[in-house]
XYZ file of C-alpha atoms in Angstrom:
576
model
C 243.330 265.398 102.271
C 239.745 265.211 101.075
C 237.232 265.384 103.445
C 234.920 262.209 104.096
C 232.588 261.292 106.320
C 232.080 257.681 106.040
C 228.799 255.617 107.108
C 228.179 255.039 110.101
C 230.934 257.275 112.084
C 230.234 260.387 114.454
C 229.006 263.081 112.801
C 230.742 265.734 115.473
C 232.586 267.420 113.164
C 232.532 267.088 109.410
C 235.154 268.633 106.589
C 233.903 269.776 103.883
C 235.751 272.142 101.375
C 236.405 275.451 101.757
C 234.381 276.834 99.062
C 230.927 275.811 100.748
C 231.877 276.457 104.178
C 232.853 279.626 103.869
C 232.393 280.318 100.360
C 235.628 281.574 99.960
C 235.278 285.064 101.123
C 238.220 285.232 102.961
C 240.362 282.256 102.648
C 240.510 281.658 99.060
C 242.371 285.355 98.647
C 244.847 284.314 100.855
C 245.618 280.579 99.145
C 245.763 282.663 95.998
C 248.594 285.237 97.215
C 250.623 282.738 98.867
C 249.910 280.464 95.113
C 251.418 283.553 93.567
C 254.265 283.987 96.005
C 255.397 280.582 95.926
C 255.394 280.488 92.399
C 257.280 283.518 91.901
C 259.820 281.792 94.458
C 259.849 278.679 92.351
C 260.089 280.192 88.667
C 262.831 282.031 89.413
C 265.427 279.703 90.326
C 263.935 277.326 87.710
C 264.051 280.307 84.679
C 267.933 280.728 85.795
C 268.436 277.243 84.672
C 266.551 277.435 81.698
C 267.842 280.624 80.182
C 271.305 279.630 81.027
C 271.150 276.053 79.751
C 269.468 277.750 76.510
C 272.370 280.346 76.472
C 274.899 277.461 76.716
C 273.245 275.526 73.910
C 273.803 278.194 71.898
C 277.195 279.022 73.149
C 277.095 281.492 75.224
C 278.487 281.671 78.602
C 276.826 282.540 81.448
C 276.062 286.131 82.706
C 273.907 288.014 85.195
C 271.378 289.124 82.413
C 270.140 285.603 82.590
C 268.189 286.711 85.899
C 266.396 289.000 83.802
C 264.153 286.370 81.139
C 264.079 284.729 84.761
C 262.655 287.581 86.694
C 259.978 288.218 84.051
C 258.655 284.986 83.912
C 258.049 285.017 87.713
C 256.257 288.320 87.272
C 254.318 287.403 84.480
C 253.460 283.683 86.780
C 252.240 286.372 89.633
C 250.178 288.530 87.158
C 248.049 286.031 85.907
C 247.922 284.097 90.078
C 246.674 287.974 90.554
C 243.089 289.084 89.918
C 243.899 292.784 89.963
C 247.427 294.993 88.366
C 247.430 296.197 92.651
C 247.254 292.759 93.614
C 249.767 291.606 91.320
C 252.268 294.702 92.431
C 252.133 293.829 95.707
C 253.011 290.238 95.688
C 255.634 290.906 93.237
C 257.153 293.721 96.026
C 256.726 290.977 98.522
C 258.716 288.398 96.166
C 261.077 291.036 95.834
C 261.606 291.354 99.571
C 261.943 288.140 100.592
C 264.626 287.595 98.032
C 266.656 289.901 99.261
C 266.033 289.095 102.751
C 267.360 285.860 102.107
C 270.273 287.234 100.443
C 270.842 289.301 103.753
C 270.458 286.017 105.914
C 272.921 284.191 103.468
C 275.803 286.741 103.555
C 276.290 286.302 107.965
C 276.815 282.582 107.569
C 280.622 280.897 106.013
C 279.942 277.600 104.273
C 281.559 274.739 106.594
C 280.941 272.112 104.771
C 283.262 269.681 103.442
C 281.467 268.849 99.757
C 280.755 272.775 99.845
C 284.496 273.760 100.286
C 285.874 271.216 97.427
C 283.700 271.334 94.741
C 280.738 273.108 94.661
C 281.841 275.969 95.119
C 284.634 275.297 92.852
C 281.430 274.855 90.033
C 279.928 278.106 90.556
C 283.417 280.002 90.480
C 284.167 277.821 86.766
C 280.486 279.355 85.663
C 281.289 282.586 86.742
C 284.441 282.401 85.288
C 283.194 281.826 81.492
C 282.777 277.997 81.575
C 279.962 276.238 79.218
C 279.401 273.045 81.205
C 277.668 271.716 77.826
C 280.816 272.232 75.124
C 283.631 272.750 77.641
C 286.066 271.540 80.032
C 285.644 273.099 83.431
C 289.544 272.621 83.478
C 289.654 275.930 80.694
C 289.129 277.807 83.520
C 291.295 277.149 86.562
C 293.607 274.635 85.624
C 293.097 271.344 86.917
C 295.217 271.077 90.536
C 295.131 267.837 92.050
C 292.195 267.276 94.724
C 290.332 269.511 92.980
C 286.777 267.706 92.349
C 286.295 268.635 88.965
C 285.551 265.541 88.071
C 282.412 265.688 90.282
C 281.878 269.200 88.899
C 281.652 268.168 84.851
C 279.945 264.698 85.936
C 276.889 265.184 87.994
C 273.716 267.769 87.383
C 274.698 271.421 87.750
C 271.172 273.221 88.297
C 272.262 274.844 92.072
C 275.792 275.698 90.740
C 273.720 277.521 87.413
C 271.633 279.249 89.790
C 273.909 280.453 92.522
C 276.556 281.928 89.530
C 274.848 284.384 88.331
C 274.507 286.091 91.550
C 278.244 285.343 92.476
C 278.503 287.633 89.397
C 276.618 290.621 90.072
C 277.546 291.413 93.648
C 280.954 289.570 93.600
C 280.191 287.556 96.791
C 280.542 283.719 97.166
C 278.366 283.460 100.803
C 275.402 285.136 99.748
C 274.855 283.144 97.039
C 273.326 280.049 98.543
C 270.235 282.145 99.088
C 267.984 280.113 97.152
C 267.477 277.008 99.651
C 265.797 279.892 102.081
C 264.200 281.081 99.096
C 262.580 277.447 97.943
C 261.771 276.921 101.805
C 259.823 279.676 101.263
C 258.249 278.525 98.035
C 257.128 275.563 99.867
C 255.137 276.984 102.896
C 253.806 279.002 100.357
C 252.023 276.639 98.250
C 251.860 274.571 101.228
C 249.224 277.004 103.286
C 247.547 277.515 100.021
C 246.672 273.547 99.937
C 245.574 273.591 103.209
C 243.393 276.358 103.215
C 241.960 275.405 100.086
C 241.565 271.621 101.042
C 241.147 271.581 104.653
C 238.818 273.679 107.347
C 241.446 274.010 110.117
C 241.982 277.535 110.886
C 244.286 279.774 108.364
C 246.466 280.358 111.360
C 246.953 276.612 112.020
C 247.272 275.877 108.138
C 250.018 278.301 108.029
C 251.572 276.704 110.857
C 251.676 273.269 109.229
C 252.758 274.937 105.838
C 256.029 276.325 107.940
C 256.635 272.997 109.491
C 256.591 271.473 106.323
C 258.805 273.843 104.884
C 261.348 273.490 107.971
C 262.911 270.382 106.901
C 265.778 269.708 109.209
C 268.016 268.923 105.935
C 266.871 272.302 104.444
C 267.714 274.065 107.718
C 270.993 273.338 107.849
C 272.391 273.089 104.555
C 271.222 276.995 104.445
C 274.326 278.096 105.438
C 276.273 275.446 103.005
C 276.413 275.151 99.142
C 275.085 271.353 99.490
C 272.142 270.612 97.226
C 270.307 268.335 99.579
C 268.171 270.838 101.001
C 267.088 272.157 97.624
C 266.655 268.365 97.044
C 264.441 268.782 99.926
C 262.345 271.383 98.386
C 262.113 270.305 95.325
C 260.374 266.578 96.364
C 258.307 268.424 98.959
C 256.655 270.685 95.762
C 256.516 267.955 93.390
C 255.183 265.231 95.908
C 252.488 267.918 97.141
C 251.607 269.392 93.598
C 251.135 265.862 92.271
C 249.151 264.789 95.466
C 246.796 267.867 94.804
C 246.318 267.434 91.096
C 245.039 263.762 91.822
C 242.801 264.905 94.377
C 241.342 268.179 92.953
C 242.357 267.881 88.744
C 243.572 271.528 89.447
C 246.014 272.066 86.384
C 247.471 275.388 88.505
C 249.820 272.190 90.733
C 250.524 270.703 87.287
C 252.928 274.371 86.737
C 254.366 273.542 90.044
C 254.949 269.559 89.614
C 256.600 270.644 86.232
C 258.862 273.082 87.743
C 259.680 271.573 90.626
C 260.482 268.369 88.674
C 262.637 269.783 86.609
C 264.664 271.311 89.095
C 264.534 268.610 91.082
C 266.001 266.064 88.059
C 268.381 268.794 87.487
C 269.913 269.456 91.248
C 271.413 265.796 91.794
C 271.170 262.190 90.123
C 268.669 261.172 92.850
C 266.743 263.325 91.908
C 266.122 261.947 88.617
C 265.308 258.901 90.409
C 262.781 260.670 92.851
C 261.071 262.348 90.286
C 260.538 259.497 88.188
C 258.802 257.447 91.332
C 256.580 259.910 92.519
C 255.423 260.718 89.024
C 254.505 256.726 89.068
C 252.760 256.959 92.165
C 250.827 259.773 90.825
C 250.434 257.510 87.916
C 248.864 255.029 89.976
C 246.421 257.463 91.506
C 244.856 259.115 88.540
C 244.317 255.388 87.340
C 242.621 254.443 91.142
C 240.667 257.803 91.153
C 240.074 258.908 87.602
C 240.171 256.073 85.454
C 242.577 254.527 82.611
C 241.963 257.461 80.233
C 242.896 259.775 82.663
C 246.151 257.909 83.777
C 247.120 257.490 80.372
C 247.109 261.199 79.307
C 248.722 262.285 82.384
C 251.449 259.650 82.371
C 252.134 261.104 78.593
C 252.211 264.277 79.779
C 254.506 263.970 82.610
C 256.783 261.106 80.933
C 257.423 263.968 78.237
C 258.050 266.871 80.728
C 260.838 264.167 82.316
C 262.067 263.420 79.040
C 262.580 267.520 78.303
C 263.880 268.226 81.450
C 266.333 265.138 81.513
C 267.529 265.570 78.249
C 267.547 269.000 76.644
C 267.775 270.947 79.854
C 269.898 268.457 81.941
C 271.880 267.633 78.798
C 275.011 268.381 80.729
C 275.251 265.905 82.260
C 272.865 263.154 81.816
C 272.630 263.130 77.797
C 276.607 264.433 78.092
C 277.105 261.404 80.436
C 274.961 259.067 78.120
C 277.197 259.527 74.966
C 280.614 259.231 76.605
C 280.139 256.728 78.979
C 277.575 254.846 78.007
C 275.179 256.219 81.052
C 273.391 259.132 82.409
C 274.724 257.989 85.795
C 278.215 258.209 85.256
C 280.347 257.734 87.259
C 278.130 256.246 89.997
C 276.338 253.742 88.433
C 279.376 252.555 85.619
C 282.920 253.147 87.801
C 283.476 249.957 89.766
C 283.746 250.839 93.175
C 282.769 254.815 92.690
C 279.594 254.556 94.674
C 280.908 252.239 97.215
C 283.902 254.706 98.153
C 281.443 257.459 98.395
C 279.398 255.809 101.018
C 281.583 253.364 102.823
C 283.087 255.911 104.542
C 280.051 257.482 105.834
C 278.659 253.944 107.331
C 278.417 254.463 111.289
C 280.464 251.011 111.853
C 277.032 249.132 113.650
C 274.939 249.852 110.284
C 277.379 248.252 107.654
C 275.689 244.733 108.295
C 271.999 245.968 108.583
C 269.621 245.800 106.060
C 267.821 249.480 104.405
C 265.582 249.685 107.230
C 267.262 248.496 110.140
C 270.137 251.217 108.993
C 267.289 253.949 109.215
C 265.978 252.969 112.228
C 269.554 252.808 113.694
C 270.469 256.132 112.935
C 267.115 258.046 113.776
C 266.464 256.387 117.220
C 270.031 257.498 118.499
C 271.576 260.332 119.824
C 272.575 262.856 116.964
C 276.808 263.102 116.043
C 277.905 265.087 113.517
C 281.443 263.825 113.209
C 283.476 262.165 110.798
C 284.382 259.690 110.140
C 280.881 258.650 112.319
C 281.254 257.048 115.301
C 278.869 253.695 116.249
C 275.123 255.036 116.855
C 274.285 254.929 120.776
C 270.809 254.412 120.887
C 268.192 256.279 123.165
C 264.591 256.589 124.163
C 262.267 258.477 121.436
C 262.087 262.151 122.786
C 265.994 262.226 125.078
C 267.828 265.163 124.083
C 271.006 265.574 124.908
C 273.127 269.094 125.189
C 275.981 267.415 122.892
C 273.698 266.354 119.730
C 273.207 270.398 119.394
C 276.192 270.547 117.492
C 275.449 268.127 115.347
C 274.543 269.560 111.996
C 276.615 272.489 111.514
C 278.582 270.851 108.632
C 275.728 270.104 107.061
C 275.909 266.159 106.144
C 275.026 264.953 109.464
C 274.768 261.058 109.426
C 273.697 260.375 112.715
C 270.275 261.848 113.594
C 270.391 263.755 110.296
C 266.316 264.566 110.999
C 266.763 266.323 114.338
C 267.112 264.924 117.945
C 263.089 264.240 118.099
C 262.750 262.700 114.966
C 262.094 258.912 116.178
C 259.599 260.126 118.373
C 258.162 261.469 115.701
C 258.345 258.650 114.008
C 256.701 256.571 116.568
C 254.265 259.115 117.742
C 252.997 259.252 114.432
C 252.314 255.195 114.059
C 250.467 255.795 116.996
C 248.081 258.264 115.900
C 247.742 256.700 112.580
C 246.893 253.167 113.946
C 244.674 254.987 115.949
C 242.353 256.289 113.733
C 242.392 253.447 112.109
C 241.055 251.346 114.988
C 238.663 254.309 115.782
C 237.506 255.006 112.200
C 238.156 251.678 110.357
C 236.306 252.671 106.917
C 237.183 256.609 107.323
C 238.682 257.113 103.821
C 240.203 260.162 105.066
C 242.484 257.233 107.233
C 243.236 254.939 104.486
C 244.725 257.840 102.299
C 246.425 258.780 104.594
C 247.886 255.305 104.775
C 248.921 255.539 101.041
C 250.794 258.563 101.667
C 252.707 257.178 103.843
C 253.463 254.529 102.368
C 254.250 256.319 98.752
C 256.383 258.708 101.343
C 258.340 255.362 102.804
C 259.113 253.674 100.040
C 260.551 256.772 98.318
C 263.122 256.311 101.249
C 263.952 253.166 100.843
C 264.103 252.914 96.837
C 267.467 254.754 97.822
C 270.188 252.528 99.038
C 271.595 254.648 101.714
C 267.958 255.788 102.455
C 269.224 255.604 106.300
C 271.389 259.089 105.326
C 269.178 262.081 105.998
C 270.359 264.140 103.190
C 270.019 261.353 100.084
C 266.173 261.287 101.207
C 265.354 264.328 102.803
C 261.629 263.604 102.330
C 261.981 261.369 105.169
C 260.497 264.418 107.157
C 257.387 264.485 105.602
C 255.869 260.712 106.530
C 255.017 262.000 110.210
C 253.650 265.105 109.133
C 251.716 263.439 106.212
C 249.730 261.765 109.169
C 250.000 265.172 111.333
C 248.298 267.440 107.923
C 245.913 264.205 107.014
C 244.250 263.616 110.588
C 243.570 267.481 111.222
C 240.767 266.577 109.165
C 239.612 263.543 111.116
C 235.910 263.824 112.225
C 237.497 262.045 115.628
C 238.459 265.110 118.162
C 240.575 262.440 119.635
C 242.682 262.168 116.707
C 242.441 265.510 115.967
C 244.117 266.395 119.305
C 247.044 263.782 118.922
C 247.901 265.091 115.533
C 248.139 268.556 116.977
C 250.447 266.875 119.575
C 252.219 265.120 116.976
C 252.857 269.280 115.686
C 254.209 270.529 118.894
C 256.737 267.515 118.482
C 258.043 268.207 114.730
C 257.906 272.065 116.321
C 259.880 271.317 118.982
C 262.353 269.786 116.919
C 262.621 272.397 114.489
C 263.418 274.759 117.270
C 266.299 272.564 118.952
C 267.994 271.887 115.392
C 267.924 275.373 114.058
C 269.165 276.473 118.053
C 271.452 274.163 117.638
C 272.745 275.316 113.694
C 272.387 278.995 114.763
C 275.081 278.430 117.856
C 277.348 276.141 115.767
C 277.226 278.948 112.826
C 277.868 281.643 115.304
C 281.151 279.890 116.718
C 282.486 279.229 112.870
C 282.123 282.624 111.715
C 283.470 284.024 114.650
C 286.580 281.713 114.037
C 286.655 282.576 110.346
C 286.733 286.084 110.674
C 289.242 285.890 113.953
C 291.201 284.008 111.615
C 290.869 286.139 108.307
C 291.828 288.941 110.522
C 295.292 287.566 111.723
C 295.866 286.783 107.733
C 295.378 290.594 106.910
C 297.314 291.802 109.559
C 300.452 289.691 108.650
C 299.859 290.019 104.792
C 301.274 288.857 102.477
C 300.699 285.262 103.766
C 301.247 281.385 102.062
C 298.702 279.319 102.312
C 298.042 275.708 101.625
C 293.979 274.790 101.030
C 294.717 271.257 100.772
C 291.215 270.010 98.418
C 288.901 273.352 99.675
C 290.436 275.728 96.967
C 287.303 277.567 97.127
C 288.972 279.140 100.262
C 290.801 281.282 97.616
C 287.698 283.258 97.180
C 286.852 283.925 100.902
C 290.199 285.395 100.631
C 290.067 287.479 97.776
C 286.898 288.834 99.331
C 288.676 289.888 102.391
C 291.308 291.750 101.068
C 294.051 289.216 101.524
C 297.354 289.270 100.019
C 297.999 285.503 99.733
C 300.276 282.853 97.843
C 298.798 279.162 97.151
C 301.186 276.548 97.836
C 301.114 272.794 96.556
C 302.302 271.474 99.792
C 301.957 272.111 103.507
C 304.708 273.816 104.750
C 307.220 272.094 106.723
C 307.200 271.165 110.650
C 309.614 273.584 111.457
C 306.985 276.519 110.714
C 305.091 278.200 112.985
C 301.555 277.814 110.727
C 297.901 278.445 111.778
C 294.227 276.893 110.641
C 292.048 278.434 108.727
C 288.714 277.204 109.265
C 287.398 274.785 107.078
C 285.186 272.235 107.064
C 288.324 269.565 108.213
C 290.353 271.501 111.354
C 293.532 269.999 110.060
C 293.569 270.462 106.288
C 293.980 274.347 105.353
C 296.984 276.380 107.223
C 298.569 279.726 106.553
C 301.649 280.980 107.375
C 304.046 284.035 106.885
């Protein structure tokens, strides 16, 4: 996003940065809170799963003290972000608040979602129950019942399970422990409206606005109310793919905290995540070497290659160096078990996609009406911008394979070819343009490096290649293009608005039916019940006050039984 005026083109309106045109009187103070904000919003999640994996390595288990090292490091992050003790007091207050507003918003929602209910859950009840995922068997604690997932649970990267425990622990509640995808959300407007302020002269108003949208990834939005790590997936490549993008623009070494945070979590959250990291840390590669010379490229690819390394291997040594040693990869099982990854995904496949190629898949599935069912039905295509009532209950179970990035998303797509090809017809030599260009296509091909790139939630940064144009050509000197990228906004806002609707209405009608149905349980206690794979129901229970007997089998067709909401209508009953 740095401003250029190029020869030869209208000289109507020309960006420069913020610190000559207005000196930085009054927009610099407010990049610098929301810099200290977001990083306090960041460290903490990230200290969790440093101070725990430490505490493991030395054997201990896990405990809610761990939130304390944590805490301090976020508050020491905001004290030196802070010019003044005052300053510092009051972003740590607001830090403070919007923790525990997000803690508030996570408690009214009941996870409905099918990976949720069987095993992640499951991992942050085996943490909280004593387990060290580096020198023990999650089995130790729990037995190991059939359909359980714990194979999932000691294979892949445990970072959102590390962080959610310790809460689980202190207040003794399962729900408002998914807190910290609002809470990374957060991180990421944050350090989002600082860039734009800092790098941009749109108003602060209209940079916060962007920052939000950026922030509202649809995958984010409605794995909030679920214990899928997708949407902090989401975050996490939104902060590392904007630190990174800053640090090769401006050399600021203040992104370089966030890149290494956010990178860390992000290698540390899910196995593509490893493999995200590791790309955009090439393309940044690639940048410093295009815009700062060999030298420079070589230091920072040093630097970065051994932050990976740490964060791979000492802090994500359970499970990638665990992995490594006793199978022989870091990927196990998806990249070593015949047939793992293909049973994973095959299901998933809308029937039409299976023979397309990465691209045709995406297209498929983002130019169609959204369906959140499963197994997914064939896509039924539609014009860019239809809505239709039935796609708003599309994402309430949080893996939505069919219009995964909202019902406006193609249009999105398309409107923002258009405006890019635009300015590039208008404003051929514009450098401004042809950055904007390589964002988008660093942004793309980070899709498509993924095999099942087409699935919303395996590359969540999807989101961000029509809003790289949208942030990008604010800065245009063209007021043409300037007005179709704020028209390109009003789109991606528009979306936001119908998907969250549409999450906030499907929530609504699952937590009514979950406590209608935890009511009828108390009232006939002491009740069997059979949880089929989602044993984490147990807890939801226990929580309630239930009375309640776990049974192997589903009882038998001469019983009068009843659902209990899950994220499968016909897998968990109770009975008397």
């Amino acid at each position: 996003m740095i401003p250029s005026q190029p020869a030869g083109e209208p000289a109507t309106r020309q960006s420069v940065p913020i610190s000559s045109a207005l000196d930085g009187v009054t927009r610099e103070p407010i990049a610098a809170r929301l810099d200290a904000v977001g990083m306090a919003l960041l460290v903490f999640p990230v200290g969790i799963v440093v101070f725990a994996t430490m505490g493991f390595g030395l054997g201990f288990r896990l405990h809610p003290i761990v939130m304390l090292p944590a805490a301090l490091v976020a508050a020491a992050a905001i004290r030196v972000l802070s010019r003044t003790l005052q300053e510092a007091v009051v972003t740590g207050l607001v830090a403070v608040l919007l923790h525990g507003a997000a803690y508030a918003v996570a408690s009214l929602s009941f996870d409905p979602s099918y990976d949720g209910l069987w095993y992640h859950q499951e991992a942050i009840l085996r943490l909280a129950a004593g387990w060290n995922p580096i020198s023990e068997d999650p089995a130790l604690y729990g037995g190991r019942p059939p359909n359980s997932g714990l194979r999932w649970v000691l294979a892949y990267p445990k970072a959102g399970w590390i962080m959610a425990a310790p809460l689980f622990q202190m207040f003794g509640r399962i729900e408002p422990s998914k807190l910290f995808t609002l809470t990374l959300m957060g991180a990421v407007a944050c350090h989002s409206g600082a860039a734009l302020i800092r790098l941009t002269t749109i108003r602060v108003s209209a940079a916060l606005l962007l920052a939000l949208l950026i922030a509202a990834n649809p995958v984010a939005i409605y794995q909030s109310v679920t214990f899928y790590v997708d949407g902090l997936l989401a975050c996490g490549v939104t902060l590392l793919a904007g630190a990174l993008f800053q640090y090769v623009v401006t050399r600021d070494r203040r992104t370089l905290v966030v890149a290494a945070a956010s990178g860390c979590l992000l290698i540390n959250l899910k196995f593509t995540g490893a493999v995200y990291a590791a790309f955009f840390l090439l393309a940044a590669c690639v940048g410093m070497l295009r815009r700062h010379g060999s030298w420079s490229a070589v230091r920072f690819g040093t630097a970065g290659a051994a932050a990976y390394l740490v964060s791979m291997v000492v802090i994500g040594y359970a499970p990638y160096a665990a992995n490594l040693v006793k199978h022989h990869s870091p990927f196990y099982p998806v990249a070593t078990v015949a047939g793992v990854n293909q049973r994973i995904v095959s299901n998933n496949w809308p029937p039409n996609i299976v023979p397309l190629n990465r691209v045709s898949r995406f297209l498929a599935v983002n130019f169609a009406y959204a369906n959140g069912d499963y197994p997914p039905p064939e896509t039924t295509g539609k014009l860019p911008g239809a809505v239709d009532r039935s796609e708003l209950g599309a994402w309430w179970k949080g893996d939505t394979r069919i219009g995964g990035l909202g019902p406006l998303y193609g249009a999105l797509l398309l409107l923002g070819a258009v405006v890019l090809l635009s300015w590039l017809a208008l404003s051929p030599r514009d450098t401004l343009a042809r950055a904007c260009v390589g964002a988008v296509v660093v942004l793309v091909a980070s899709v498509f490096i993924h095999s099942e790139g087409w699935w919303a939630r395996y590359a969540p940064q999807a989101w961000l290649i029509p809003l790289a144009v949208v942030v990008m050509a604010v800065g245009s000197s063209r007021p043409s293009i300037r007005a179709m990228a704020g028209g390109l906004a009003v789109v991606a806002l528009l979306n936001v608005v119908l998907l969250t609707g549409g999450v906030v209405r499907s929530q609504s009608q699952y937590r009514a039916a979950t406590r209608a149905s935890l009511a009828a349980m108390a009232a006939e206690a002491p009740v069997q019940v059979y949880l089929f794979r989602f044993l984490p129901l147990r807890q939801r229970l226990a929580e309630a006050g239930i009375p309640f007997q776990i049974e192997k089998d589903p009882p038998a067709a001469s019983i009068e039984r009843h659902l209990i909401p899950s994220a499968d209508s016909v897998a968990a009953f109770w009975w008397k």
